mmCIF file of C-alpha atoms (C1' of nucleotides) in Angstrom:
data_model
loop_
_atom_site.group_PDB
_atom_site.id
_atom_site.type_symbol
_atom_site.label_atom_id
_atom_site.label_comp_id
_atom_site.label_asym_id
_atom_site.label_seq_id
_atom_site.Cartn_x
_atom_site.Cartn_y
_atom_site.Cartn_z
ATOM 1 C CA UNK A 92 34.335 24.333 6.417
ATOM 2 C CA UNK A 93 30.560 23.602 5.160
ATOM 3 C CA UNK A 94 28.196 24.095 8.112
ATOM 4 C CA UNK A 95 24.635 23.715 8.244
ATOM 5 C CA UNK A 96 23.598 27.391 6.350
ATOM 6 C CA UNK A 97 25.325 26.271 3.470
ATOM 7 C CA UNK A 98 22.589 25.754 0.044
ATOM 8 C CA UNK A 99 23.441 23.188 -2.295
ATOM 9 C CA UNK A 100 21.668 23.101 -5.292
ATOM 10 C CA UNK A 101 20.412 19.264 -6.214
ATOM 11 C CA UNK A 102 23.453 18.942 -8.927
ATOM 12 C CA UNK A 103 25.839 19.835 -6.264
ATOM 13 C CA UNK A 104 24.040 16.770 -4.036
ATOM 14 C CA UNK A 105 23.891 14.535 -6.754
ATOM 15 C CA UNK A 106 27.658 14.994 -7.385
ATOM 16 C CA UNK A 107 28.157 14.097 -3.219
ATOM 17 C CA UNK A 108 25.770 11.708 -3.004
ATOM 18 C CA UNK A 109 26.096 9.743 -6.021
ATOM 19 C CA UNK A 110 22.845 10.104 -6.760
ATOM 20 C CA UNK A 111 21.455 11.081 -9.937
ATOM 21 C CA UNK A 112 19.225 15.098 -9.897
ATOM 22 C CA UNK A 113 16.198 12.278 -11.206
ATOM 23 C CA UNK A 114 16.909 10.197 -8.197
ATOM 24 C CA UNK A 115 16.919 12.746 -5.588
ATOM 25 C CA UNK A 116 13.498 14.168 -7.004
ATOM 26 C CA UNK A 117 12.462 10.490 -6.911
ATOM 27 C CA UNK A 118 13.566 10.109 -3.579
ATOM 28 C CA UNK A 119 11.954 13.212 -2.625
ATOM 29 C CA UNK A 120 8.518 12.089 -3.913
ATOM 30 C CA UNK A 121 9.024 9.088 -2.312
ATOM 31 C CA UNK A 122 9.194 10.561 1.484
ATOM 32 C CA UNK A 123 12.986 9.806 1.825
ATOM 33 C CA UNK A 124 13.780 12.808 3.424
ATOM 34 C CA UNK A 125 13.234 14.154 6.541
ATOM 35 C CA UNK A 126 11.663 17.241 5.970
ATOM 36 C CA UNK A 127 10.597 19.336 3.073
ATOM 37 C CA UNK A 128 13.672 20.655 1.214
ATOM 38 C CA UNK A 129 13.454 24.278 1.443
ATOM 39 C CA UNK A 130 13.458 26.394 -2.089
ATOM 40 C CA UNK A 131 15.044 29.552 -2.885
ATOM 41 C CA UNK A 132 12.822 32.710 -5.033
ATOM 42 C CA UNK A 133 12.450 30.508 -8.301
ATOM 43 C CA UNK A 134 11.590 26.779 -6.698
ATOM 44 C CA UNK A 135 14.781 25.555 -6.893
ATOM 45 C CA UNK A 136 15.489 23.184 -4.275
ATOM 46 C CA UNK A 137 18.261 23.997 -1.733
ATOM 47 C CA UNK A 138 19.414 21.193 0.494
ATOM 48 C CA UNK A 139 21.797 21.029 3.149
ATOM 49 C CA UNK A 140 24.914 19.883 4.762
ATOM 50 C CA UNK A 141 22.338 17.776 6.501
ATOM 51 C CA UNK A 142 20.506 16.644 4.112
ATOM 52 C CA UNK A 143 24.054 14.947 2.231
ATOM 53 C CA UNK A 144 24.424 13.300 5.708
ATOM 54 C CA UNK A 145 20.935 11.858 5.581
ATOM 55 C CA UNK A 146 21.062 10.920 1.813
ATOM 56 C CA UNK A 147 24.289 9.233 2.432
ATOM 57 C CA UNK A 148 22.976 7.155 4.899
ATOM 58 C CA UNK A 149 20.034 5.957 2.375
ATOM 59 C CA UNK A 150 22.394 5.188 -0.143
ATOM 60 C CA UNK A 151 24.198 2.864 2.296
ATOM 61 C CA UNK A 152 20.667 1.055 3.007
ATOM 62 C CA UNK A 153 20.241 0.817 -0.223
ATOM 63 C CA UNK A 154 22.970 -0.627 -1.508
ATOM 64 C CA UNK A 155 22.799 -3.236 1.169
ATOM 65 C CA UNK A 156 19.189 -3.954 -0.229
ATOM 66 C CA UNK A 157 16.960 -2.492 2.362
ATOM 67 C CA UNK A 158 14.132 -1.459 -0.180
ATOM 68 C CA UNK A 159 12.218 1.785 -0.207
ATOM 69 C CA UNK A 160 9.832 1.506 1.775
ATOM 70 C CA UNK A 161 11.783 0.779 4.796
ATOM 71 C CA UNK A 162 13.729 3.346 4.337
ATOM 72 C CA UNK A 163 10.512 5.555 4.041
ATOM 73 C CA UNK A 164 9.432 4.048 7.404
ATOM 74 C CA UNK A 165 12.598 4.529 8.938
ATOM 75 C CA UNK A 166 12.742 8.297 7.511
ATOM 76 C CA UNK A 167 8.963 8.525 9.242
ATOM 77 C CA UNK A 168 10.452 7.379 12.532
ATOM 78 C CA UNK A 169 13.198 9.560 12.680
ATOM 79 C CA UNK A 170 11.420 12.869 11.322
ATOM 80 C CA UNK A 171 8.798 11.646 14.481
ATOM 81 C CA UNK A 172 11.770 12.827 16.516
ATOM 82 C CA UNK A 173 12.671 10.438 19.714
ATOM 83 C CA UNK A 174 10.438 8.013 21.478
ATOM 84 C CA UNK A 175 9.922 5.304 19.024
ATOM 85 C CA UNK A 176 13.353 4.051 19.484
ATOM 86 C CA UNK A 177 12.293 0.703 19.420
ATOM 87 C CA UNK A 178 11.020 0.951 16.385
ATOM 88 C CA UNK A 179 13.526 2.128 14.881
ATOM 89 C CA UNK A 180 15.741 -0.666 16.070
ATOM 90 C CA UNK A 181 13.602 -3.516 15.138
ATOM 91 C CA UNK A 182 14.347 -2.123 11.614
ATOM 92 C CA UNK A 183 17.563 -2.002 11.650
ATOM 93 C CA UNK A 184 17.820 -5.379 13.310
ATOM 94 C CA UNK A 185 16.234 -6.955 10.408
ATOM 95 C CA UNK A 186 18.043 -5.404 8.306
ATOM 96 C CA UNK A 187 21.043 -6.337 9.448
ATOM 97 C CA UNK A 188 19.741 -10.155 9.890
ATOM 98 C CA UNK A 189 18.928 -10.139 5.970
ATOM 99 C CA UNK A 190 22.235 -8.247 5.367
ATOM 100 C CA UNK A 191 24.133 -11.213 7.338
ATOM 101 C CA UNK A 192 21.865 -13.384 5.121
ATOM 102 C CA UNK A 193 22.856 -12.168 2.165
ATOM 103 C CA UNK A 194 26.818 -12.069 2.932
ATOM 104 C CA UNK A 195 26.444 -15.886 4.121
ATOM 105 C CA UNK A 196 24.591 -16.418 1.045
ATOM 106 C CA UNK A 197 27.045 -14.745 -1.358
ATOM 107 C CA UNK A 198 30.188 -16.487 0.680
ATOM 108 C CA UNK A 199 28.760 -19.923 -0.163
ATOM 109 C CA UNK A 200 27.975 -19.089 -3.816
ATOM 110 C CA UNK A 201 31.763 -18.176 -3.967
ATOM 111 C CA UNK A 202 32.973 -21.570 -2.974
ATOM 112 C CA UNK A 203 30.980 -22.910 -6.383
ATOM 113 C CA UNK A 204 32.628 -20.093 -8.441
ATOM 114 C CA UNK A 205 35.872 -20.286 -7.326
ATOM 115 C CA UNK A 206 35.877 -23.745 -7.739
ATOM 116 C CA UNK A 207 34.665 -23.212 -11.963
ATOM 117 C CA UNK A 208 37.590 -20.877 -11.928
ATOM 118 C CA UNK A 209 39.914 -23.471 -10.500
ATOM 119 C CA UNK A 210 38.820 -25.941 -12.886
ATOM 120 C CA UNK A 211 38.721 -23.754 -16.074
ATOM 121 C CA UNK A 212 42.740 -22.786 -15.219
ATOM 122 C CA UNK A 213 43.349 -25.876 -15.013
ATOM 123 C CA UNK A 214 42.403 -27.019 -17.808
ATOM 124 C CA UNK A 215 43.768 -23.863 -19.875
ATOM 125 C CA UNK A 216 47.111 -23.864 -17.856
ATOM 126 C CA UNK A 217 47.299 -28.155 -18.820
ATOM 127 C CA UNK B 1396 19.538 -44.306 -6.131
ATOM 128 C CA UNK B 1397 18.877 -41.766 -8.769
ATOM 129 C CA UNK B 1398 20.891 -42.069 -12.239
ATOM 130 C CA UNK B 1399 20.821 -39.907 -15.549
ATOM 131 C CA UNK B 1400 18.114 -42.265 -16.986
ATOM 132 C CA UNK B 1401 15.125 -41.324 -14.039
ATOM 133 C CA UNK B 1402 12.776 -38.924 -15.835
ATOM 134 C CA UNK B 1403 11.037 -35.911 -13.640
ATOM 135 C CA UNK B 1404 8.352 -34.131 -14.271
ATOM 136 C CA UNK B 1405 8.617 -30.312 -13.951
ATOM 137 C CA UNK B 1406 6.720 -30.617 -10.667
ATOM 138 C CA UNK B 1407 9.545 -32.732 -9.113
ATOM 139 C CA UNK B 1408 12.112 -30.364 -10.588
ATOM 140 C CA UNK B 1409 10.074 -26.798 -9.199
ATOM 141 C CA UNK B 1410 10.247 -28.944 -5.705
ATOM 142 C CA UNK B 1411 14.275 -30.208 -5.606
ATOM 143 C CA UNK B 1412 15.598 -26.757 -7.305
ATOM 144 C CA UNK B 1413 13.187 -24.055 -5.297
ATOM 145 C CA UNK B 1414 12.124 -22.904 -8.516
ATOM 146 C CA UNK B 1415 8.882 -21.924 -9.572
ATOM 147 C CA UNK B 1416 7.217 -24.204 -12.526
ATOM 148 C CA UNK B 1417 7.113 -20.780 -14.370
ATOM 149 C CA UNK B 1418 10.321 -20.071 -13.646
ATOM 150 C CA UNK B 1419 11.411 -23.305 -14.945
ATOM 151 C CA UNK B 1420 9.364 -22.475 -17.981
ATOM 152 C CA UNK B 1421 10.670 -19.070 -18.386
ATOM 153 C CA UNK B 1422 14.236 -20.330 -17.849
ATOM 154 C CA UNK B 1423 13.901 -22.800 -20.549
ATOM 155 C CA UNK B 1424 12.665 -20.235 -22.898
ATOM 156 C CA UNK B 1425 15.709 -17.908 -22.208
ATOM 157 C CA UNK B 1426 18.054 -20.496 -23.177
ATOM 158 C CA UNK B 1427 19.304 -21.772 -19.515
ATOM 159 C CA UNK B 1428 19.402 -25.089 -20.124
ATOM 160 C CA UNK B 1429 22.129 -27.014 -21.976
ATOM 161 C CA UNK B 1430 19.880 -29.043 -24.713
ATOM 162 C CA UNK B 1431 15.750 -28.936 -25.024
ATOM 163 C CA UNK B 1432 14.015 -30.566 -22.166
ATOM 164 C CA UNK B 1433 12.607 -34.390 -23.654
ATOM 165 C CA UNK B 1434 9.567 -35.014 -24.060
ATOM 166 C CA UNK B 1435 6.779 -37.301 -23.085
ATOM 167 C CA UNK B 1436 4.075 -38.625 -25.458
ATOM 168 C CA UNK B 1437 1.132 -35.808 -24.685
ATOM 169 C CA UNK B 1438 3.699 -33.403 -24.502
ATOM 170 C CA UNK B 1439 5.197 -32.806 -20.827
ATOM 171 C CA UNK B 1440 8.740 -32.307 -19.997
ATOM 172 C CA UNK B 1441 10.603 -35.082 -18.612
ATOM 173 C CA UNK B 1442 13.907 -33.429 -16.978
ATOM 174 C CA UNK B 1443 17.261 -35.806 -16.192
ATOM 175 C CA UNK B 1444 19.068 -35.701 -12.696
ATOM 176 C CA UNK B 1445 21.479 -34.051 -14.772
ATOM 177 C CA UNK B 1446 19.433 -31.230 -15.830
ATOM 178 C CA UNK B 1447 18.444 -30.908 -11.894
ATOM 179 C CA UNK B 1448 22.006 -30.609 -11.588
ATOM 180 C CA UNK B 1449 22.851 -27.752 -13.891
ATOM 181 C CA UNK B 1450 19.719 -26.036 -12.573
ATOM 182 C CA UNK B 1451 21.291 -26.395 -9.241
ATOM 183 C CA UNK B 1452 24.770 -24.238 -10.621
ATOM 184 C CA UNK B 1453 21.564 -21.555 -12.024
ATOM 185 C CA UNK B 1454 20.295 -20.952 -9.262
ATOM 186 C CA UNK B 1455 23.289 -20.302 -7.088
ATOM 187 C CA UNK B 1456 24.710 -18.378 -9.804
ATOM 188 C CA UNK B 1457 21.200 -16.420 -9.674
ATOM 189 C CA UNK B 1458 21.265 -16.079 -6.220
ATOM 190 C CA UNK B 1459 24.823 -14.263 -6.646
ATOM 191 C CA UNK B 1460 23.593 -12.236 -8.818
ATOM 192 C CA UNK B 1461 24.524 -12.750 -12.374
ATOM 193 C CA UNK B 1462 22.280 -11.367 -14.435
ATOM 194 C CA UNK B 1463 20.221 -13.999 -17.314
ATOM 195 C CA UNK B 1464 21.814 -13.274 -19.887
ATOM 196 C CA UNK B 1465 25.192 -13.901 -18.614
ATOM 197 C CA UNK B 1466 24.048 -17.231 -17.691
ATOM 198 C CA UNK B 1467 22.508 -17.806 -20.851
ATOM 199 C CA UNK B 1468 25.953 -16.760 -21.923
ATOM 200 C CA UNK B 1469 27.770 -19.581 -19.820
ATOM 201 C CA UNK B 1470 24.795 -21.944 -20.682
ATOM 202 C CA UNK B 1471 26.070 -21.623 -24.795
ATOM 203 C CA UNK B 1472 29.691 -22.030 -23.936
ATOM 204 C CA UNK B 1473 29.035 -25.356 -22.059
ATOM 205 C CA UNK B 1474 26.912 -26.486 -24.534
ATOM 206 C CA UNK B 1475 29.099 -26.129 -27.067
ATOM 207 C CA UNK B 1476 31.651 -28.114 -25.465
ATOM 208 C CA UNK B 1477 35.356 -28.291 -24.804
ATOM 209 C CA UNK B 1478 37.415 -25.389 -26.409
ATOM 210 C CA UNK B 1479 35.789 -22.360 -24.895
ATOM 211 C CA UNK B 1480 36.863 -22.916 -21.624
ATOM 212 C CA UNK B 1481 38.815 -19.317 -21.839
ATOM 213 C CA UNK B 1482 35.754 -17.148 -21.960
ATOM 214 C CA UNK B 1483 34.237 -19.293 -19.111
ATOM 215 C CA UNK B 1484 36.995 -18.669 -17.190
ATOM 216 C CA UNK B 1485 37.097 -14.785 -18.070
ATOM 217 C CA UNK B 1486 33.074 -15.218 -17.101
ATOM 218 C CA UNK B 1487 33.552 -16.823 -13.969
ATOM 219 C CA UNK B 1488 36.579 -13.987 -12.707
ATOM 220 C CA UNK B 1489 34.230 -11.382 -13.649
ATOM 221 C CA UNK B 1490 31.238 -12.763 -11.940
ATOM 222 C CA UNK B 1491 33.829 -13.550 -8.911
ATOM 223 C CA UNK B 1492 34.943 -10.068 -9.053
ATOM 224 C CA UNK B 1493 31.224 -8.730 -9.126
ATOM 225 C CA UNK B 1494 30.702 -10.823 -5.967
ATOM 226 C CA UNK B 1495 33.655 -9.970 -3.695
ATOM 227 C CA UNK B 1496 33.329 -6.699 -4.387
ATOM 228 C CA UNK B 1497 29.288 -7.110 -3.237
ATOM 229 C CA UNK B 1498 30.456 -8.428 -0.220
ATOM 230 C CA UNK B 1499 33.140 -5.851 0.385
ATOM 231 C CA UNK B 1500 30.054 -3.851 0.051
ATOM 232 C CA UNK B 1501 27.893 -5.459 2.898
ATOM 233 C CA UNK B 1502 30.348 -5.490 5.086
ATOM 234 C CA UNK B 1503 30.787 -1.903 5.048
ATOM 235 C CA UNK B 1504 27.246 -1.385 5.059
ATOM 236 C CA UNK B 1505 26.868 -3.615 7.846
ATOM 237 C CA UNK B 1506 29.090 -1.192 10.014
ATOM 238 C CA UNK B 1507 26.793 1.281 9.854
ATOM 239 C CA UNK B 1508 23.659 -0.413 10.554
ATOM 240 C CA UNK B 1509 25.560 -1.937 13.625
ATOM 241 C CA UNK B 1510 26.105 1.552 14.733
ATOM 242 C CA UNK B 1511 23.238 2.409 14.378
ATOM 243 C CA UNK B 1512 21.736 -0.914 16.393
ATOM 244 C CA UNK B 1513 23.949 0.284 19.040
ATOM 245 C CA UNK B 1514 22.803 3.295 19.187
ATOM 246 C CA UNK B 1515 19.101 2.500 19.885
ATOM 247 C CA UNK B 1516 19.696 -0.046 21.858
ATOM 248 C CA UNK B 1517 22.046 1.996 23.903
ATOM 249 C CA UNK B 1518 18.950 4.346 24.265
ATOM 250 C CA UNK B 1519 16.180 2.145 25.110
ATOM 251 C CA UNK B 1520 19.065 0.354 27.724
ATOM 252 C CA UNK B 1521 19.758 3.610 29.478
ATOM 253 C "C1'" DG C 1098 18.133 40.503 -26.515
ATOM 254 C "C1'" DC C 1099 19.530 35.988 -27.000
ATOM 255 C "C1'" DT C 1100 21.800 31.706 -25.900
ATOM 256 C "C1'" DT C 1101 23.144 28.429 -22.535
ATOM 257 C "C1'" DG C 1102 22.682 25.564 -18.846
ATOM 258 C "C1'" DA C 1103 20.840 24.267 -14.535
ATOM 259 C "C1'" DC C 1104 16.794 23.877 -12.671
ATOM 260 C "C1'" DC C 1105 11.304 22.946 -12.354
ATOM 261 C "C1'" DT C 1106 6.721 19.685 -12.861
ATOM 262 C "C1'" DA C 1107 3.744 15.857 -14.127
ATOM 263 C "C1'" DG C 1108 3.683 11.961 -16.071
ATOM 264 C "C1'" DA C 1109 5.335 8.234 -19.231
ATOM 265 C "C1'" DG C 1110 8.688 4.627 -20.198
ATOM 266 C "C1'" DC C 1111 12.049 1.094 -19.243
ATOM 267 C "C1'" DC C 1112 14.360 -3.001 -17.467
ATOM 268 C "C1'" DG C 1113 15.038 -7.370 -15.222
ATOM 269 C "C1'" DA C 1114 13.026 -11.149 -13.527
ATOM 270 C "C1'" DC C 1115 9.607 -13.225 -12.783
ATOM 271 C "C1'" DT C 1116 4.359 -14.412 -12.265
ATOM 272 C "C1'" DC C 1117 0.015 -15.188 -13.791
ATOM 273 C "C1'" DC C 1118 -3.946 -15.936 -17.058
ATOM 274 C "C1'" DA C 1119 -6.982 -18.075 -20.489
ATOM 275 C "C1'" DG C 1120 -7.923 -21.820 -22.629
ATOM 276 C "C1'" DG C 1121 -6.651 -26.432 -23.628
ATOM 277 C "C1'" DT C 1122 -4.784 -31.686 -23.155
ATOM 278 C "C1'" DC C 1123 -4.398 -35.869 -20.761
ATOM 279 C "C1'" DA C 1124 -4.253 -39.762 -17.207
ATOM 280 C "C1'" DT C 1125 -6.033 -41.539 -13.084
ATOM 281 C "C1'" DA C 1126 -9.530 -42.143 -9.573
ATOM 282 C "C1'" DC C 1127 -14.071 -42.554 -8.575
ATOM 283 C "C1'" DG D 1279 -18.474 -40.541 -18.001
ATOM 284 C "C1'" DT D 1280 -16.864 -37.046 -15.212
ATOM 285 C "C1'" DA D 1281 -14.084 -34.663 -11.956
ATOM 286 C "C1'" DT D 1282 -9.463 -33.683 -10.452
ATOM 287 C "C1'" DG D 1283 -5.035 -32.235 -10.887
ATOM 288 C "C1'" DA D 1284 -0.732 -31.811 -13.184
ATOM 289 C "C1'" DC D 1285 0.735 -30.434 -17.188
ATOM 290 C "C1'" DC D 1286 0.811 -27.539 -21.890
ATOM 291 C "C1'" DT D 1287 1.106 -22.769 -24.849
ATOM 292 C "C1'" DG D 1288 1.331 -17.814 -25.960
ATOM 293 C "C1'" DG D 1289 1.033 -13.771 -24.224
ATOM 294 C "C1'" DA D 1290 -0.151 -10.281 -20.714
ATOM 295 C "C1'" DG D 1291 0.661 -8.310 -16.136
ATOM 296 C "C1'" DT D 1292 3.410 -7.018 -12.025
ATOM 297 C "C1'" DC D 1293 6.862 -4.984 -9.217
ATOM 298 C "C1'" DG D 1294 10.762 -2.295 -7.714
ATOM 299 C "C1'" DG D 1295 13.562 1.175 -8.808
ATOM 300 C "C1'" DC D 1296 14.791 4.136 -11.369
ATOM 301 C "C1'" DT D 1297 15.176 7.101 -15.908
ATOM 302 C "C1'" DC D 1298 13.600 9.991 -19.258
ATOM 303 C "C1'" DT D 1299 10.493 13.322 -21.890
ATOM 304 C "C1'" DA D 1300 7.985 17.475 -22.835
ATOM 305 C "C1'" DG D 1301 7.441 21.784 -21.999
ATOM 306 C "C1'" DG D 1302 8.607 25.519 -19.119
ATOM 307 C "C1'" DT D 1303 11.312 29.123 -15.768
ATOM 308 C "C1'" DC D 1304 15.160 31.739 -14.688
ATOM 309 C "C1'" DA D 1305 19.964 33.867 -14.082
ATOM 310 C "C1'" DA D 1306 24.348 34.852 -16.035
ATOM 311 C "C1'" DG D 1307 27.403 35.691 -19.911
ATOM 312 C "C1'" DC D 1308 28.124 37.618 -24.334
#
DNA sequence: GCTTGACCTAGAGCCGACTCCAGGTCATAC
DNA sequence: GTATGACCTGGAGTCGGCTCTAGGTCAAGC
């Protein structure tokens, strides 16, 4: 059973996070983690248990479109530690709204396709 | 009421589809439009209700995220008339399969960020 | 002792989809 | 006759989010 101690070396992370070594040096870079990862003698980074659970969480924002600097923000806010709760859930309100948006916005565009594909097998199954 | 003979300037056209004029531009350089745009005497596109019409279809195909050149794809096939309607079909299920599976993807993400509402709100309600 | 492979950095490059710019034409309003 | 504003072209610039390159370190296996 992993527990916090355990080192993972950034291919080991990219292979659990989905992630690719460039992106999680990119990531890195870009303040998406909540603290410094720690390095062994030769620089290498070694992450944690913890850090998978934070990455994995960013890769769920980001695939539901929140872009990177909210997820910087929202990295800043939590790394704060508590006390700017609100903050933290005005972010995540809004992303949800444009999340909602976007699944509204994606149902309608299905009626139109469905409706090509209903008239193309028709045609073809005529 | 408006028939395929009223001619609209690219103004009118940026205004009824949402689209930029450069878009509109842009969109008729990449092929999205099913003949070239008329012309008036100095020069100035004059667009058909029609055209509106299969701008309309772009842009909700856009919006769901199908990538230019697909629609440029789809764009040729329509164009070049009845006989092709099997690769429009196998266009429109792939596209239809992209999108589902989007909003299979929201919907999961959206668990998590409703969590994660809760939990702040939980906080700051305590 | 040398090869291999995973890792390191700083910085450049790429891709999609716009978006804007410079410099010009033209019709209408004053 | 000139100013305004919508339009034109070709081409450059922008932006977000990666993705890759060059050149190097280091540990383990043979």
């Amino acid at each position: 059973m992993p527990d916090s101690d355990t080192a993972l070396t950034i291919g080991q992370v990219a292979e659990r996070t989905g992630l690719s070594v460039h992106t999680l040096r990119f990531y890195e870079r870009e303040g998406i983690l909540t603290h410094p990862v720690r390095r062994d003698g030769g620089g290498r980074r070694l992450y944690t248990e913890h850090d998978v659970d934070w990455l994995t969480v960013c890769v769920i924002l980001r695939a539901s479109g929140m872009p990177l600097p909210a997820i910087r923000r929202y990295t800043e806010l939590v790394t704060a530690g508590a006390g700017n709760e609100a903050e933290r859930l005005t972010l995540m309100r809004q992303h949800r709204e444009r999340v909602t948006n976007q699944i509204a916005q994606l149902t309608r565009s299905l009626d139109l396709i469905n409706y090509k594909v209903g008239v193309y097998e028709d045609i073809l199954g005529a």
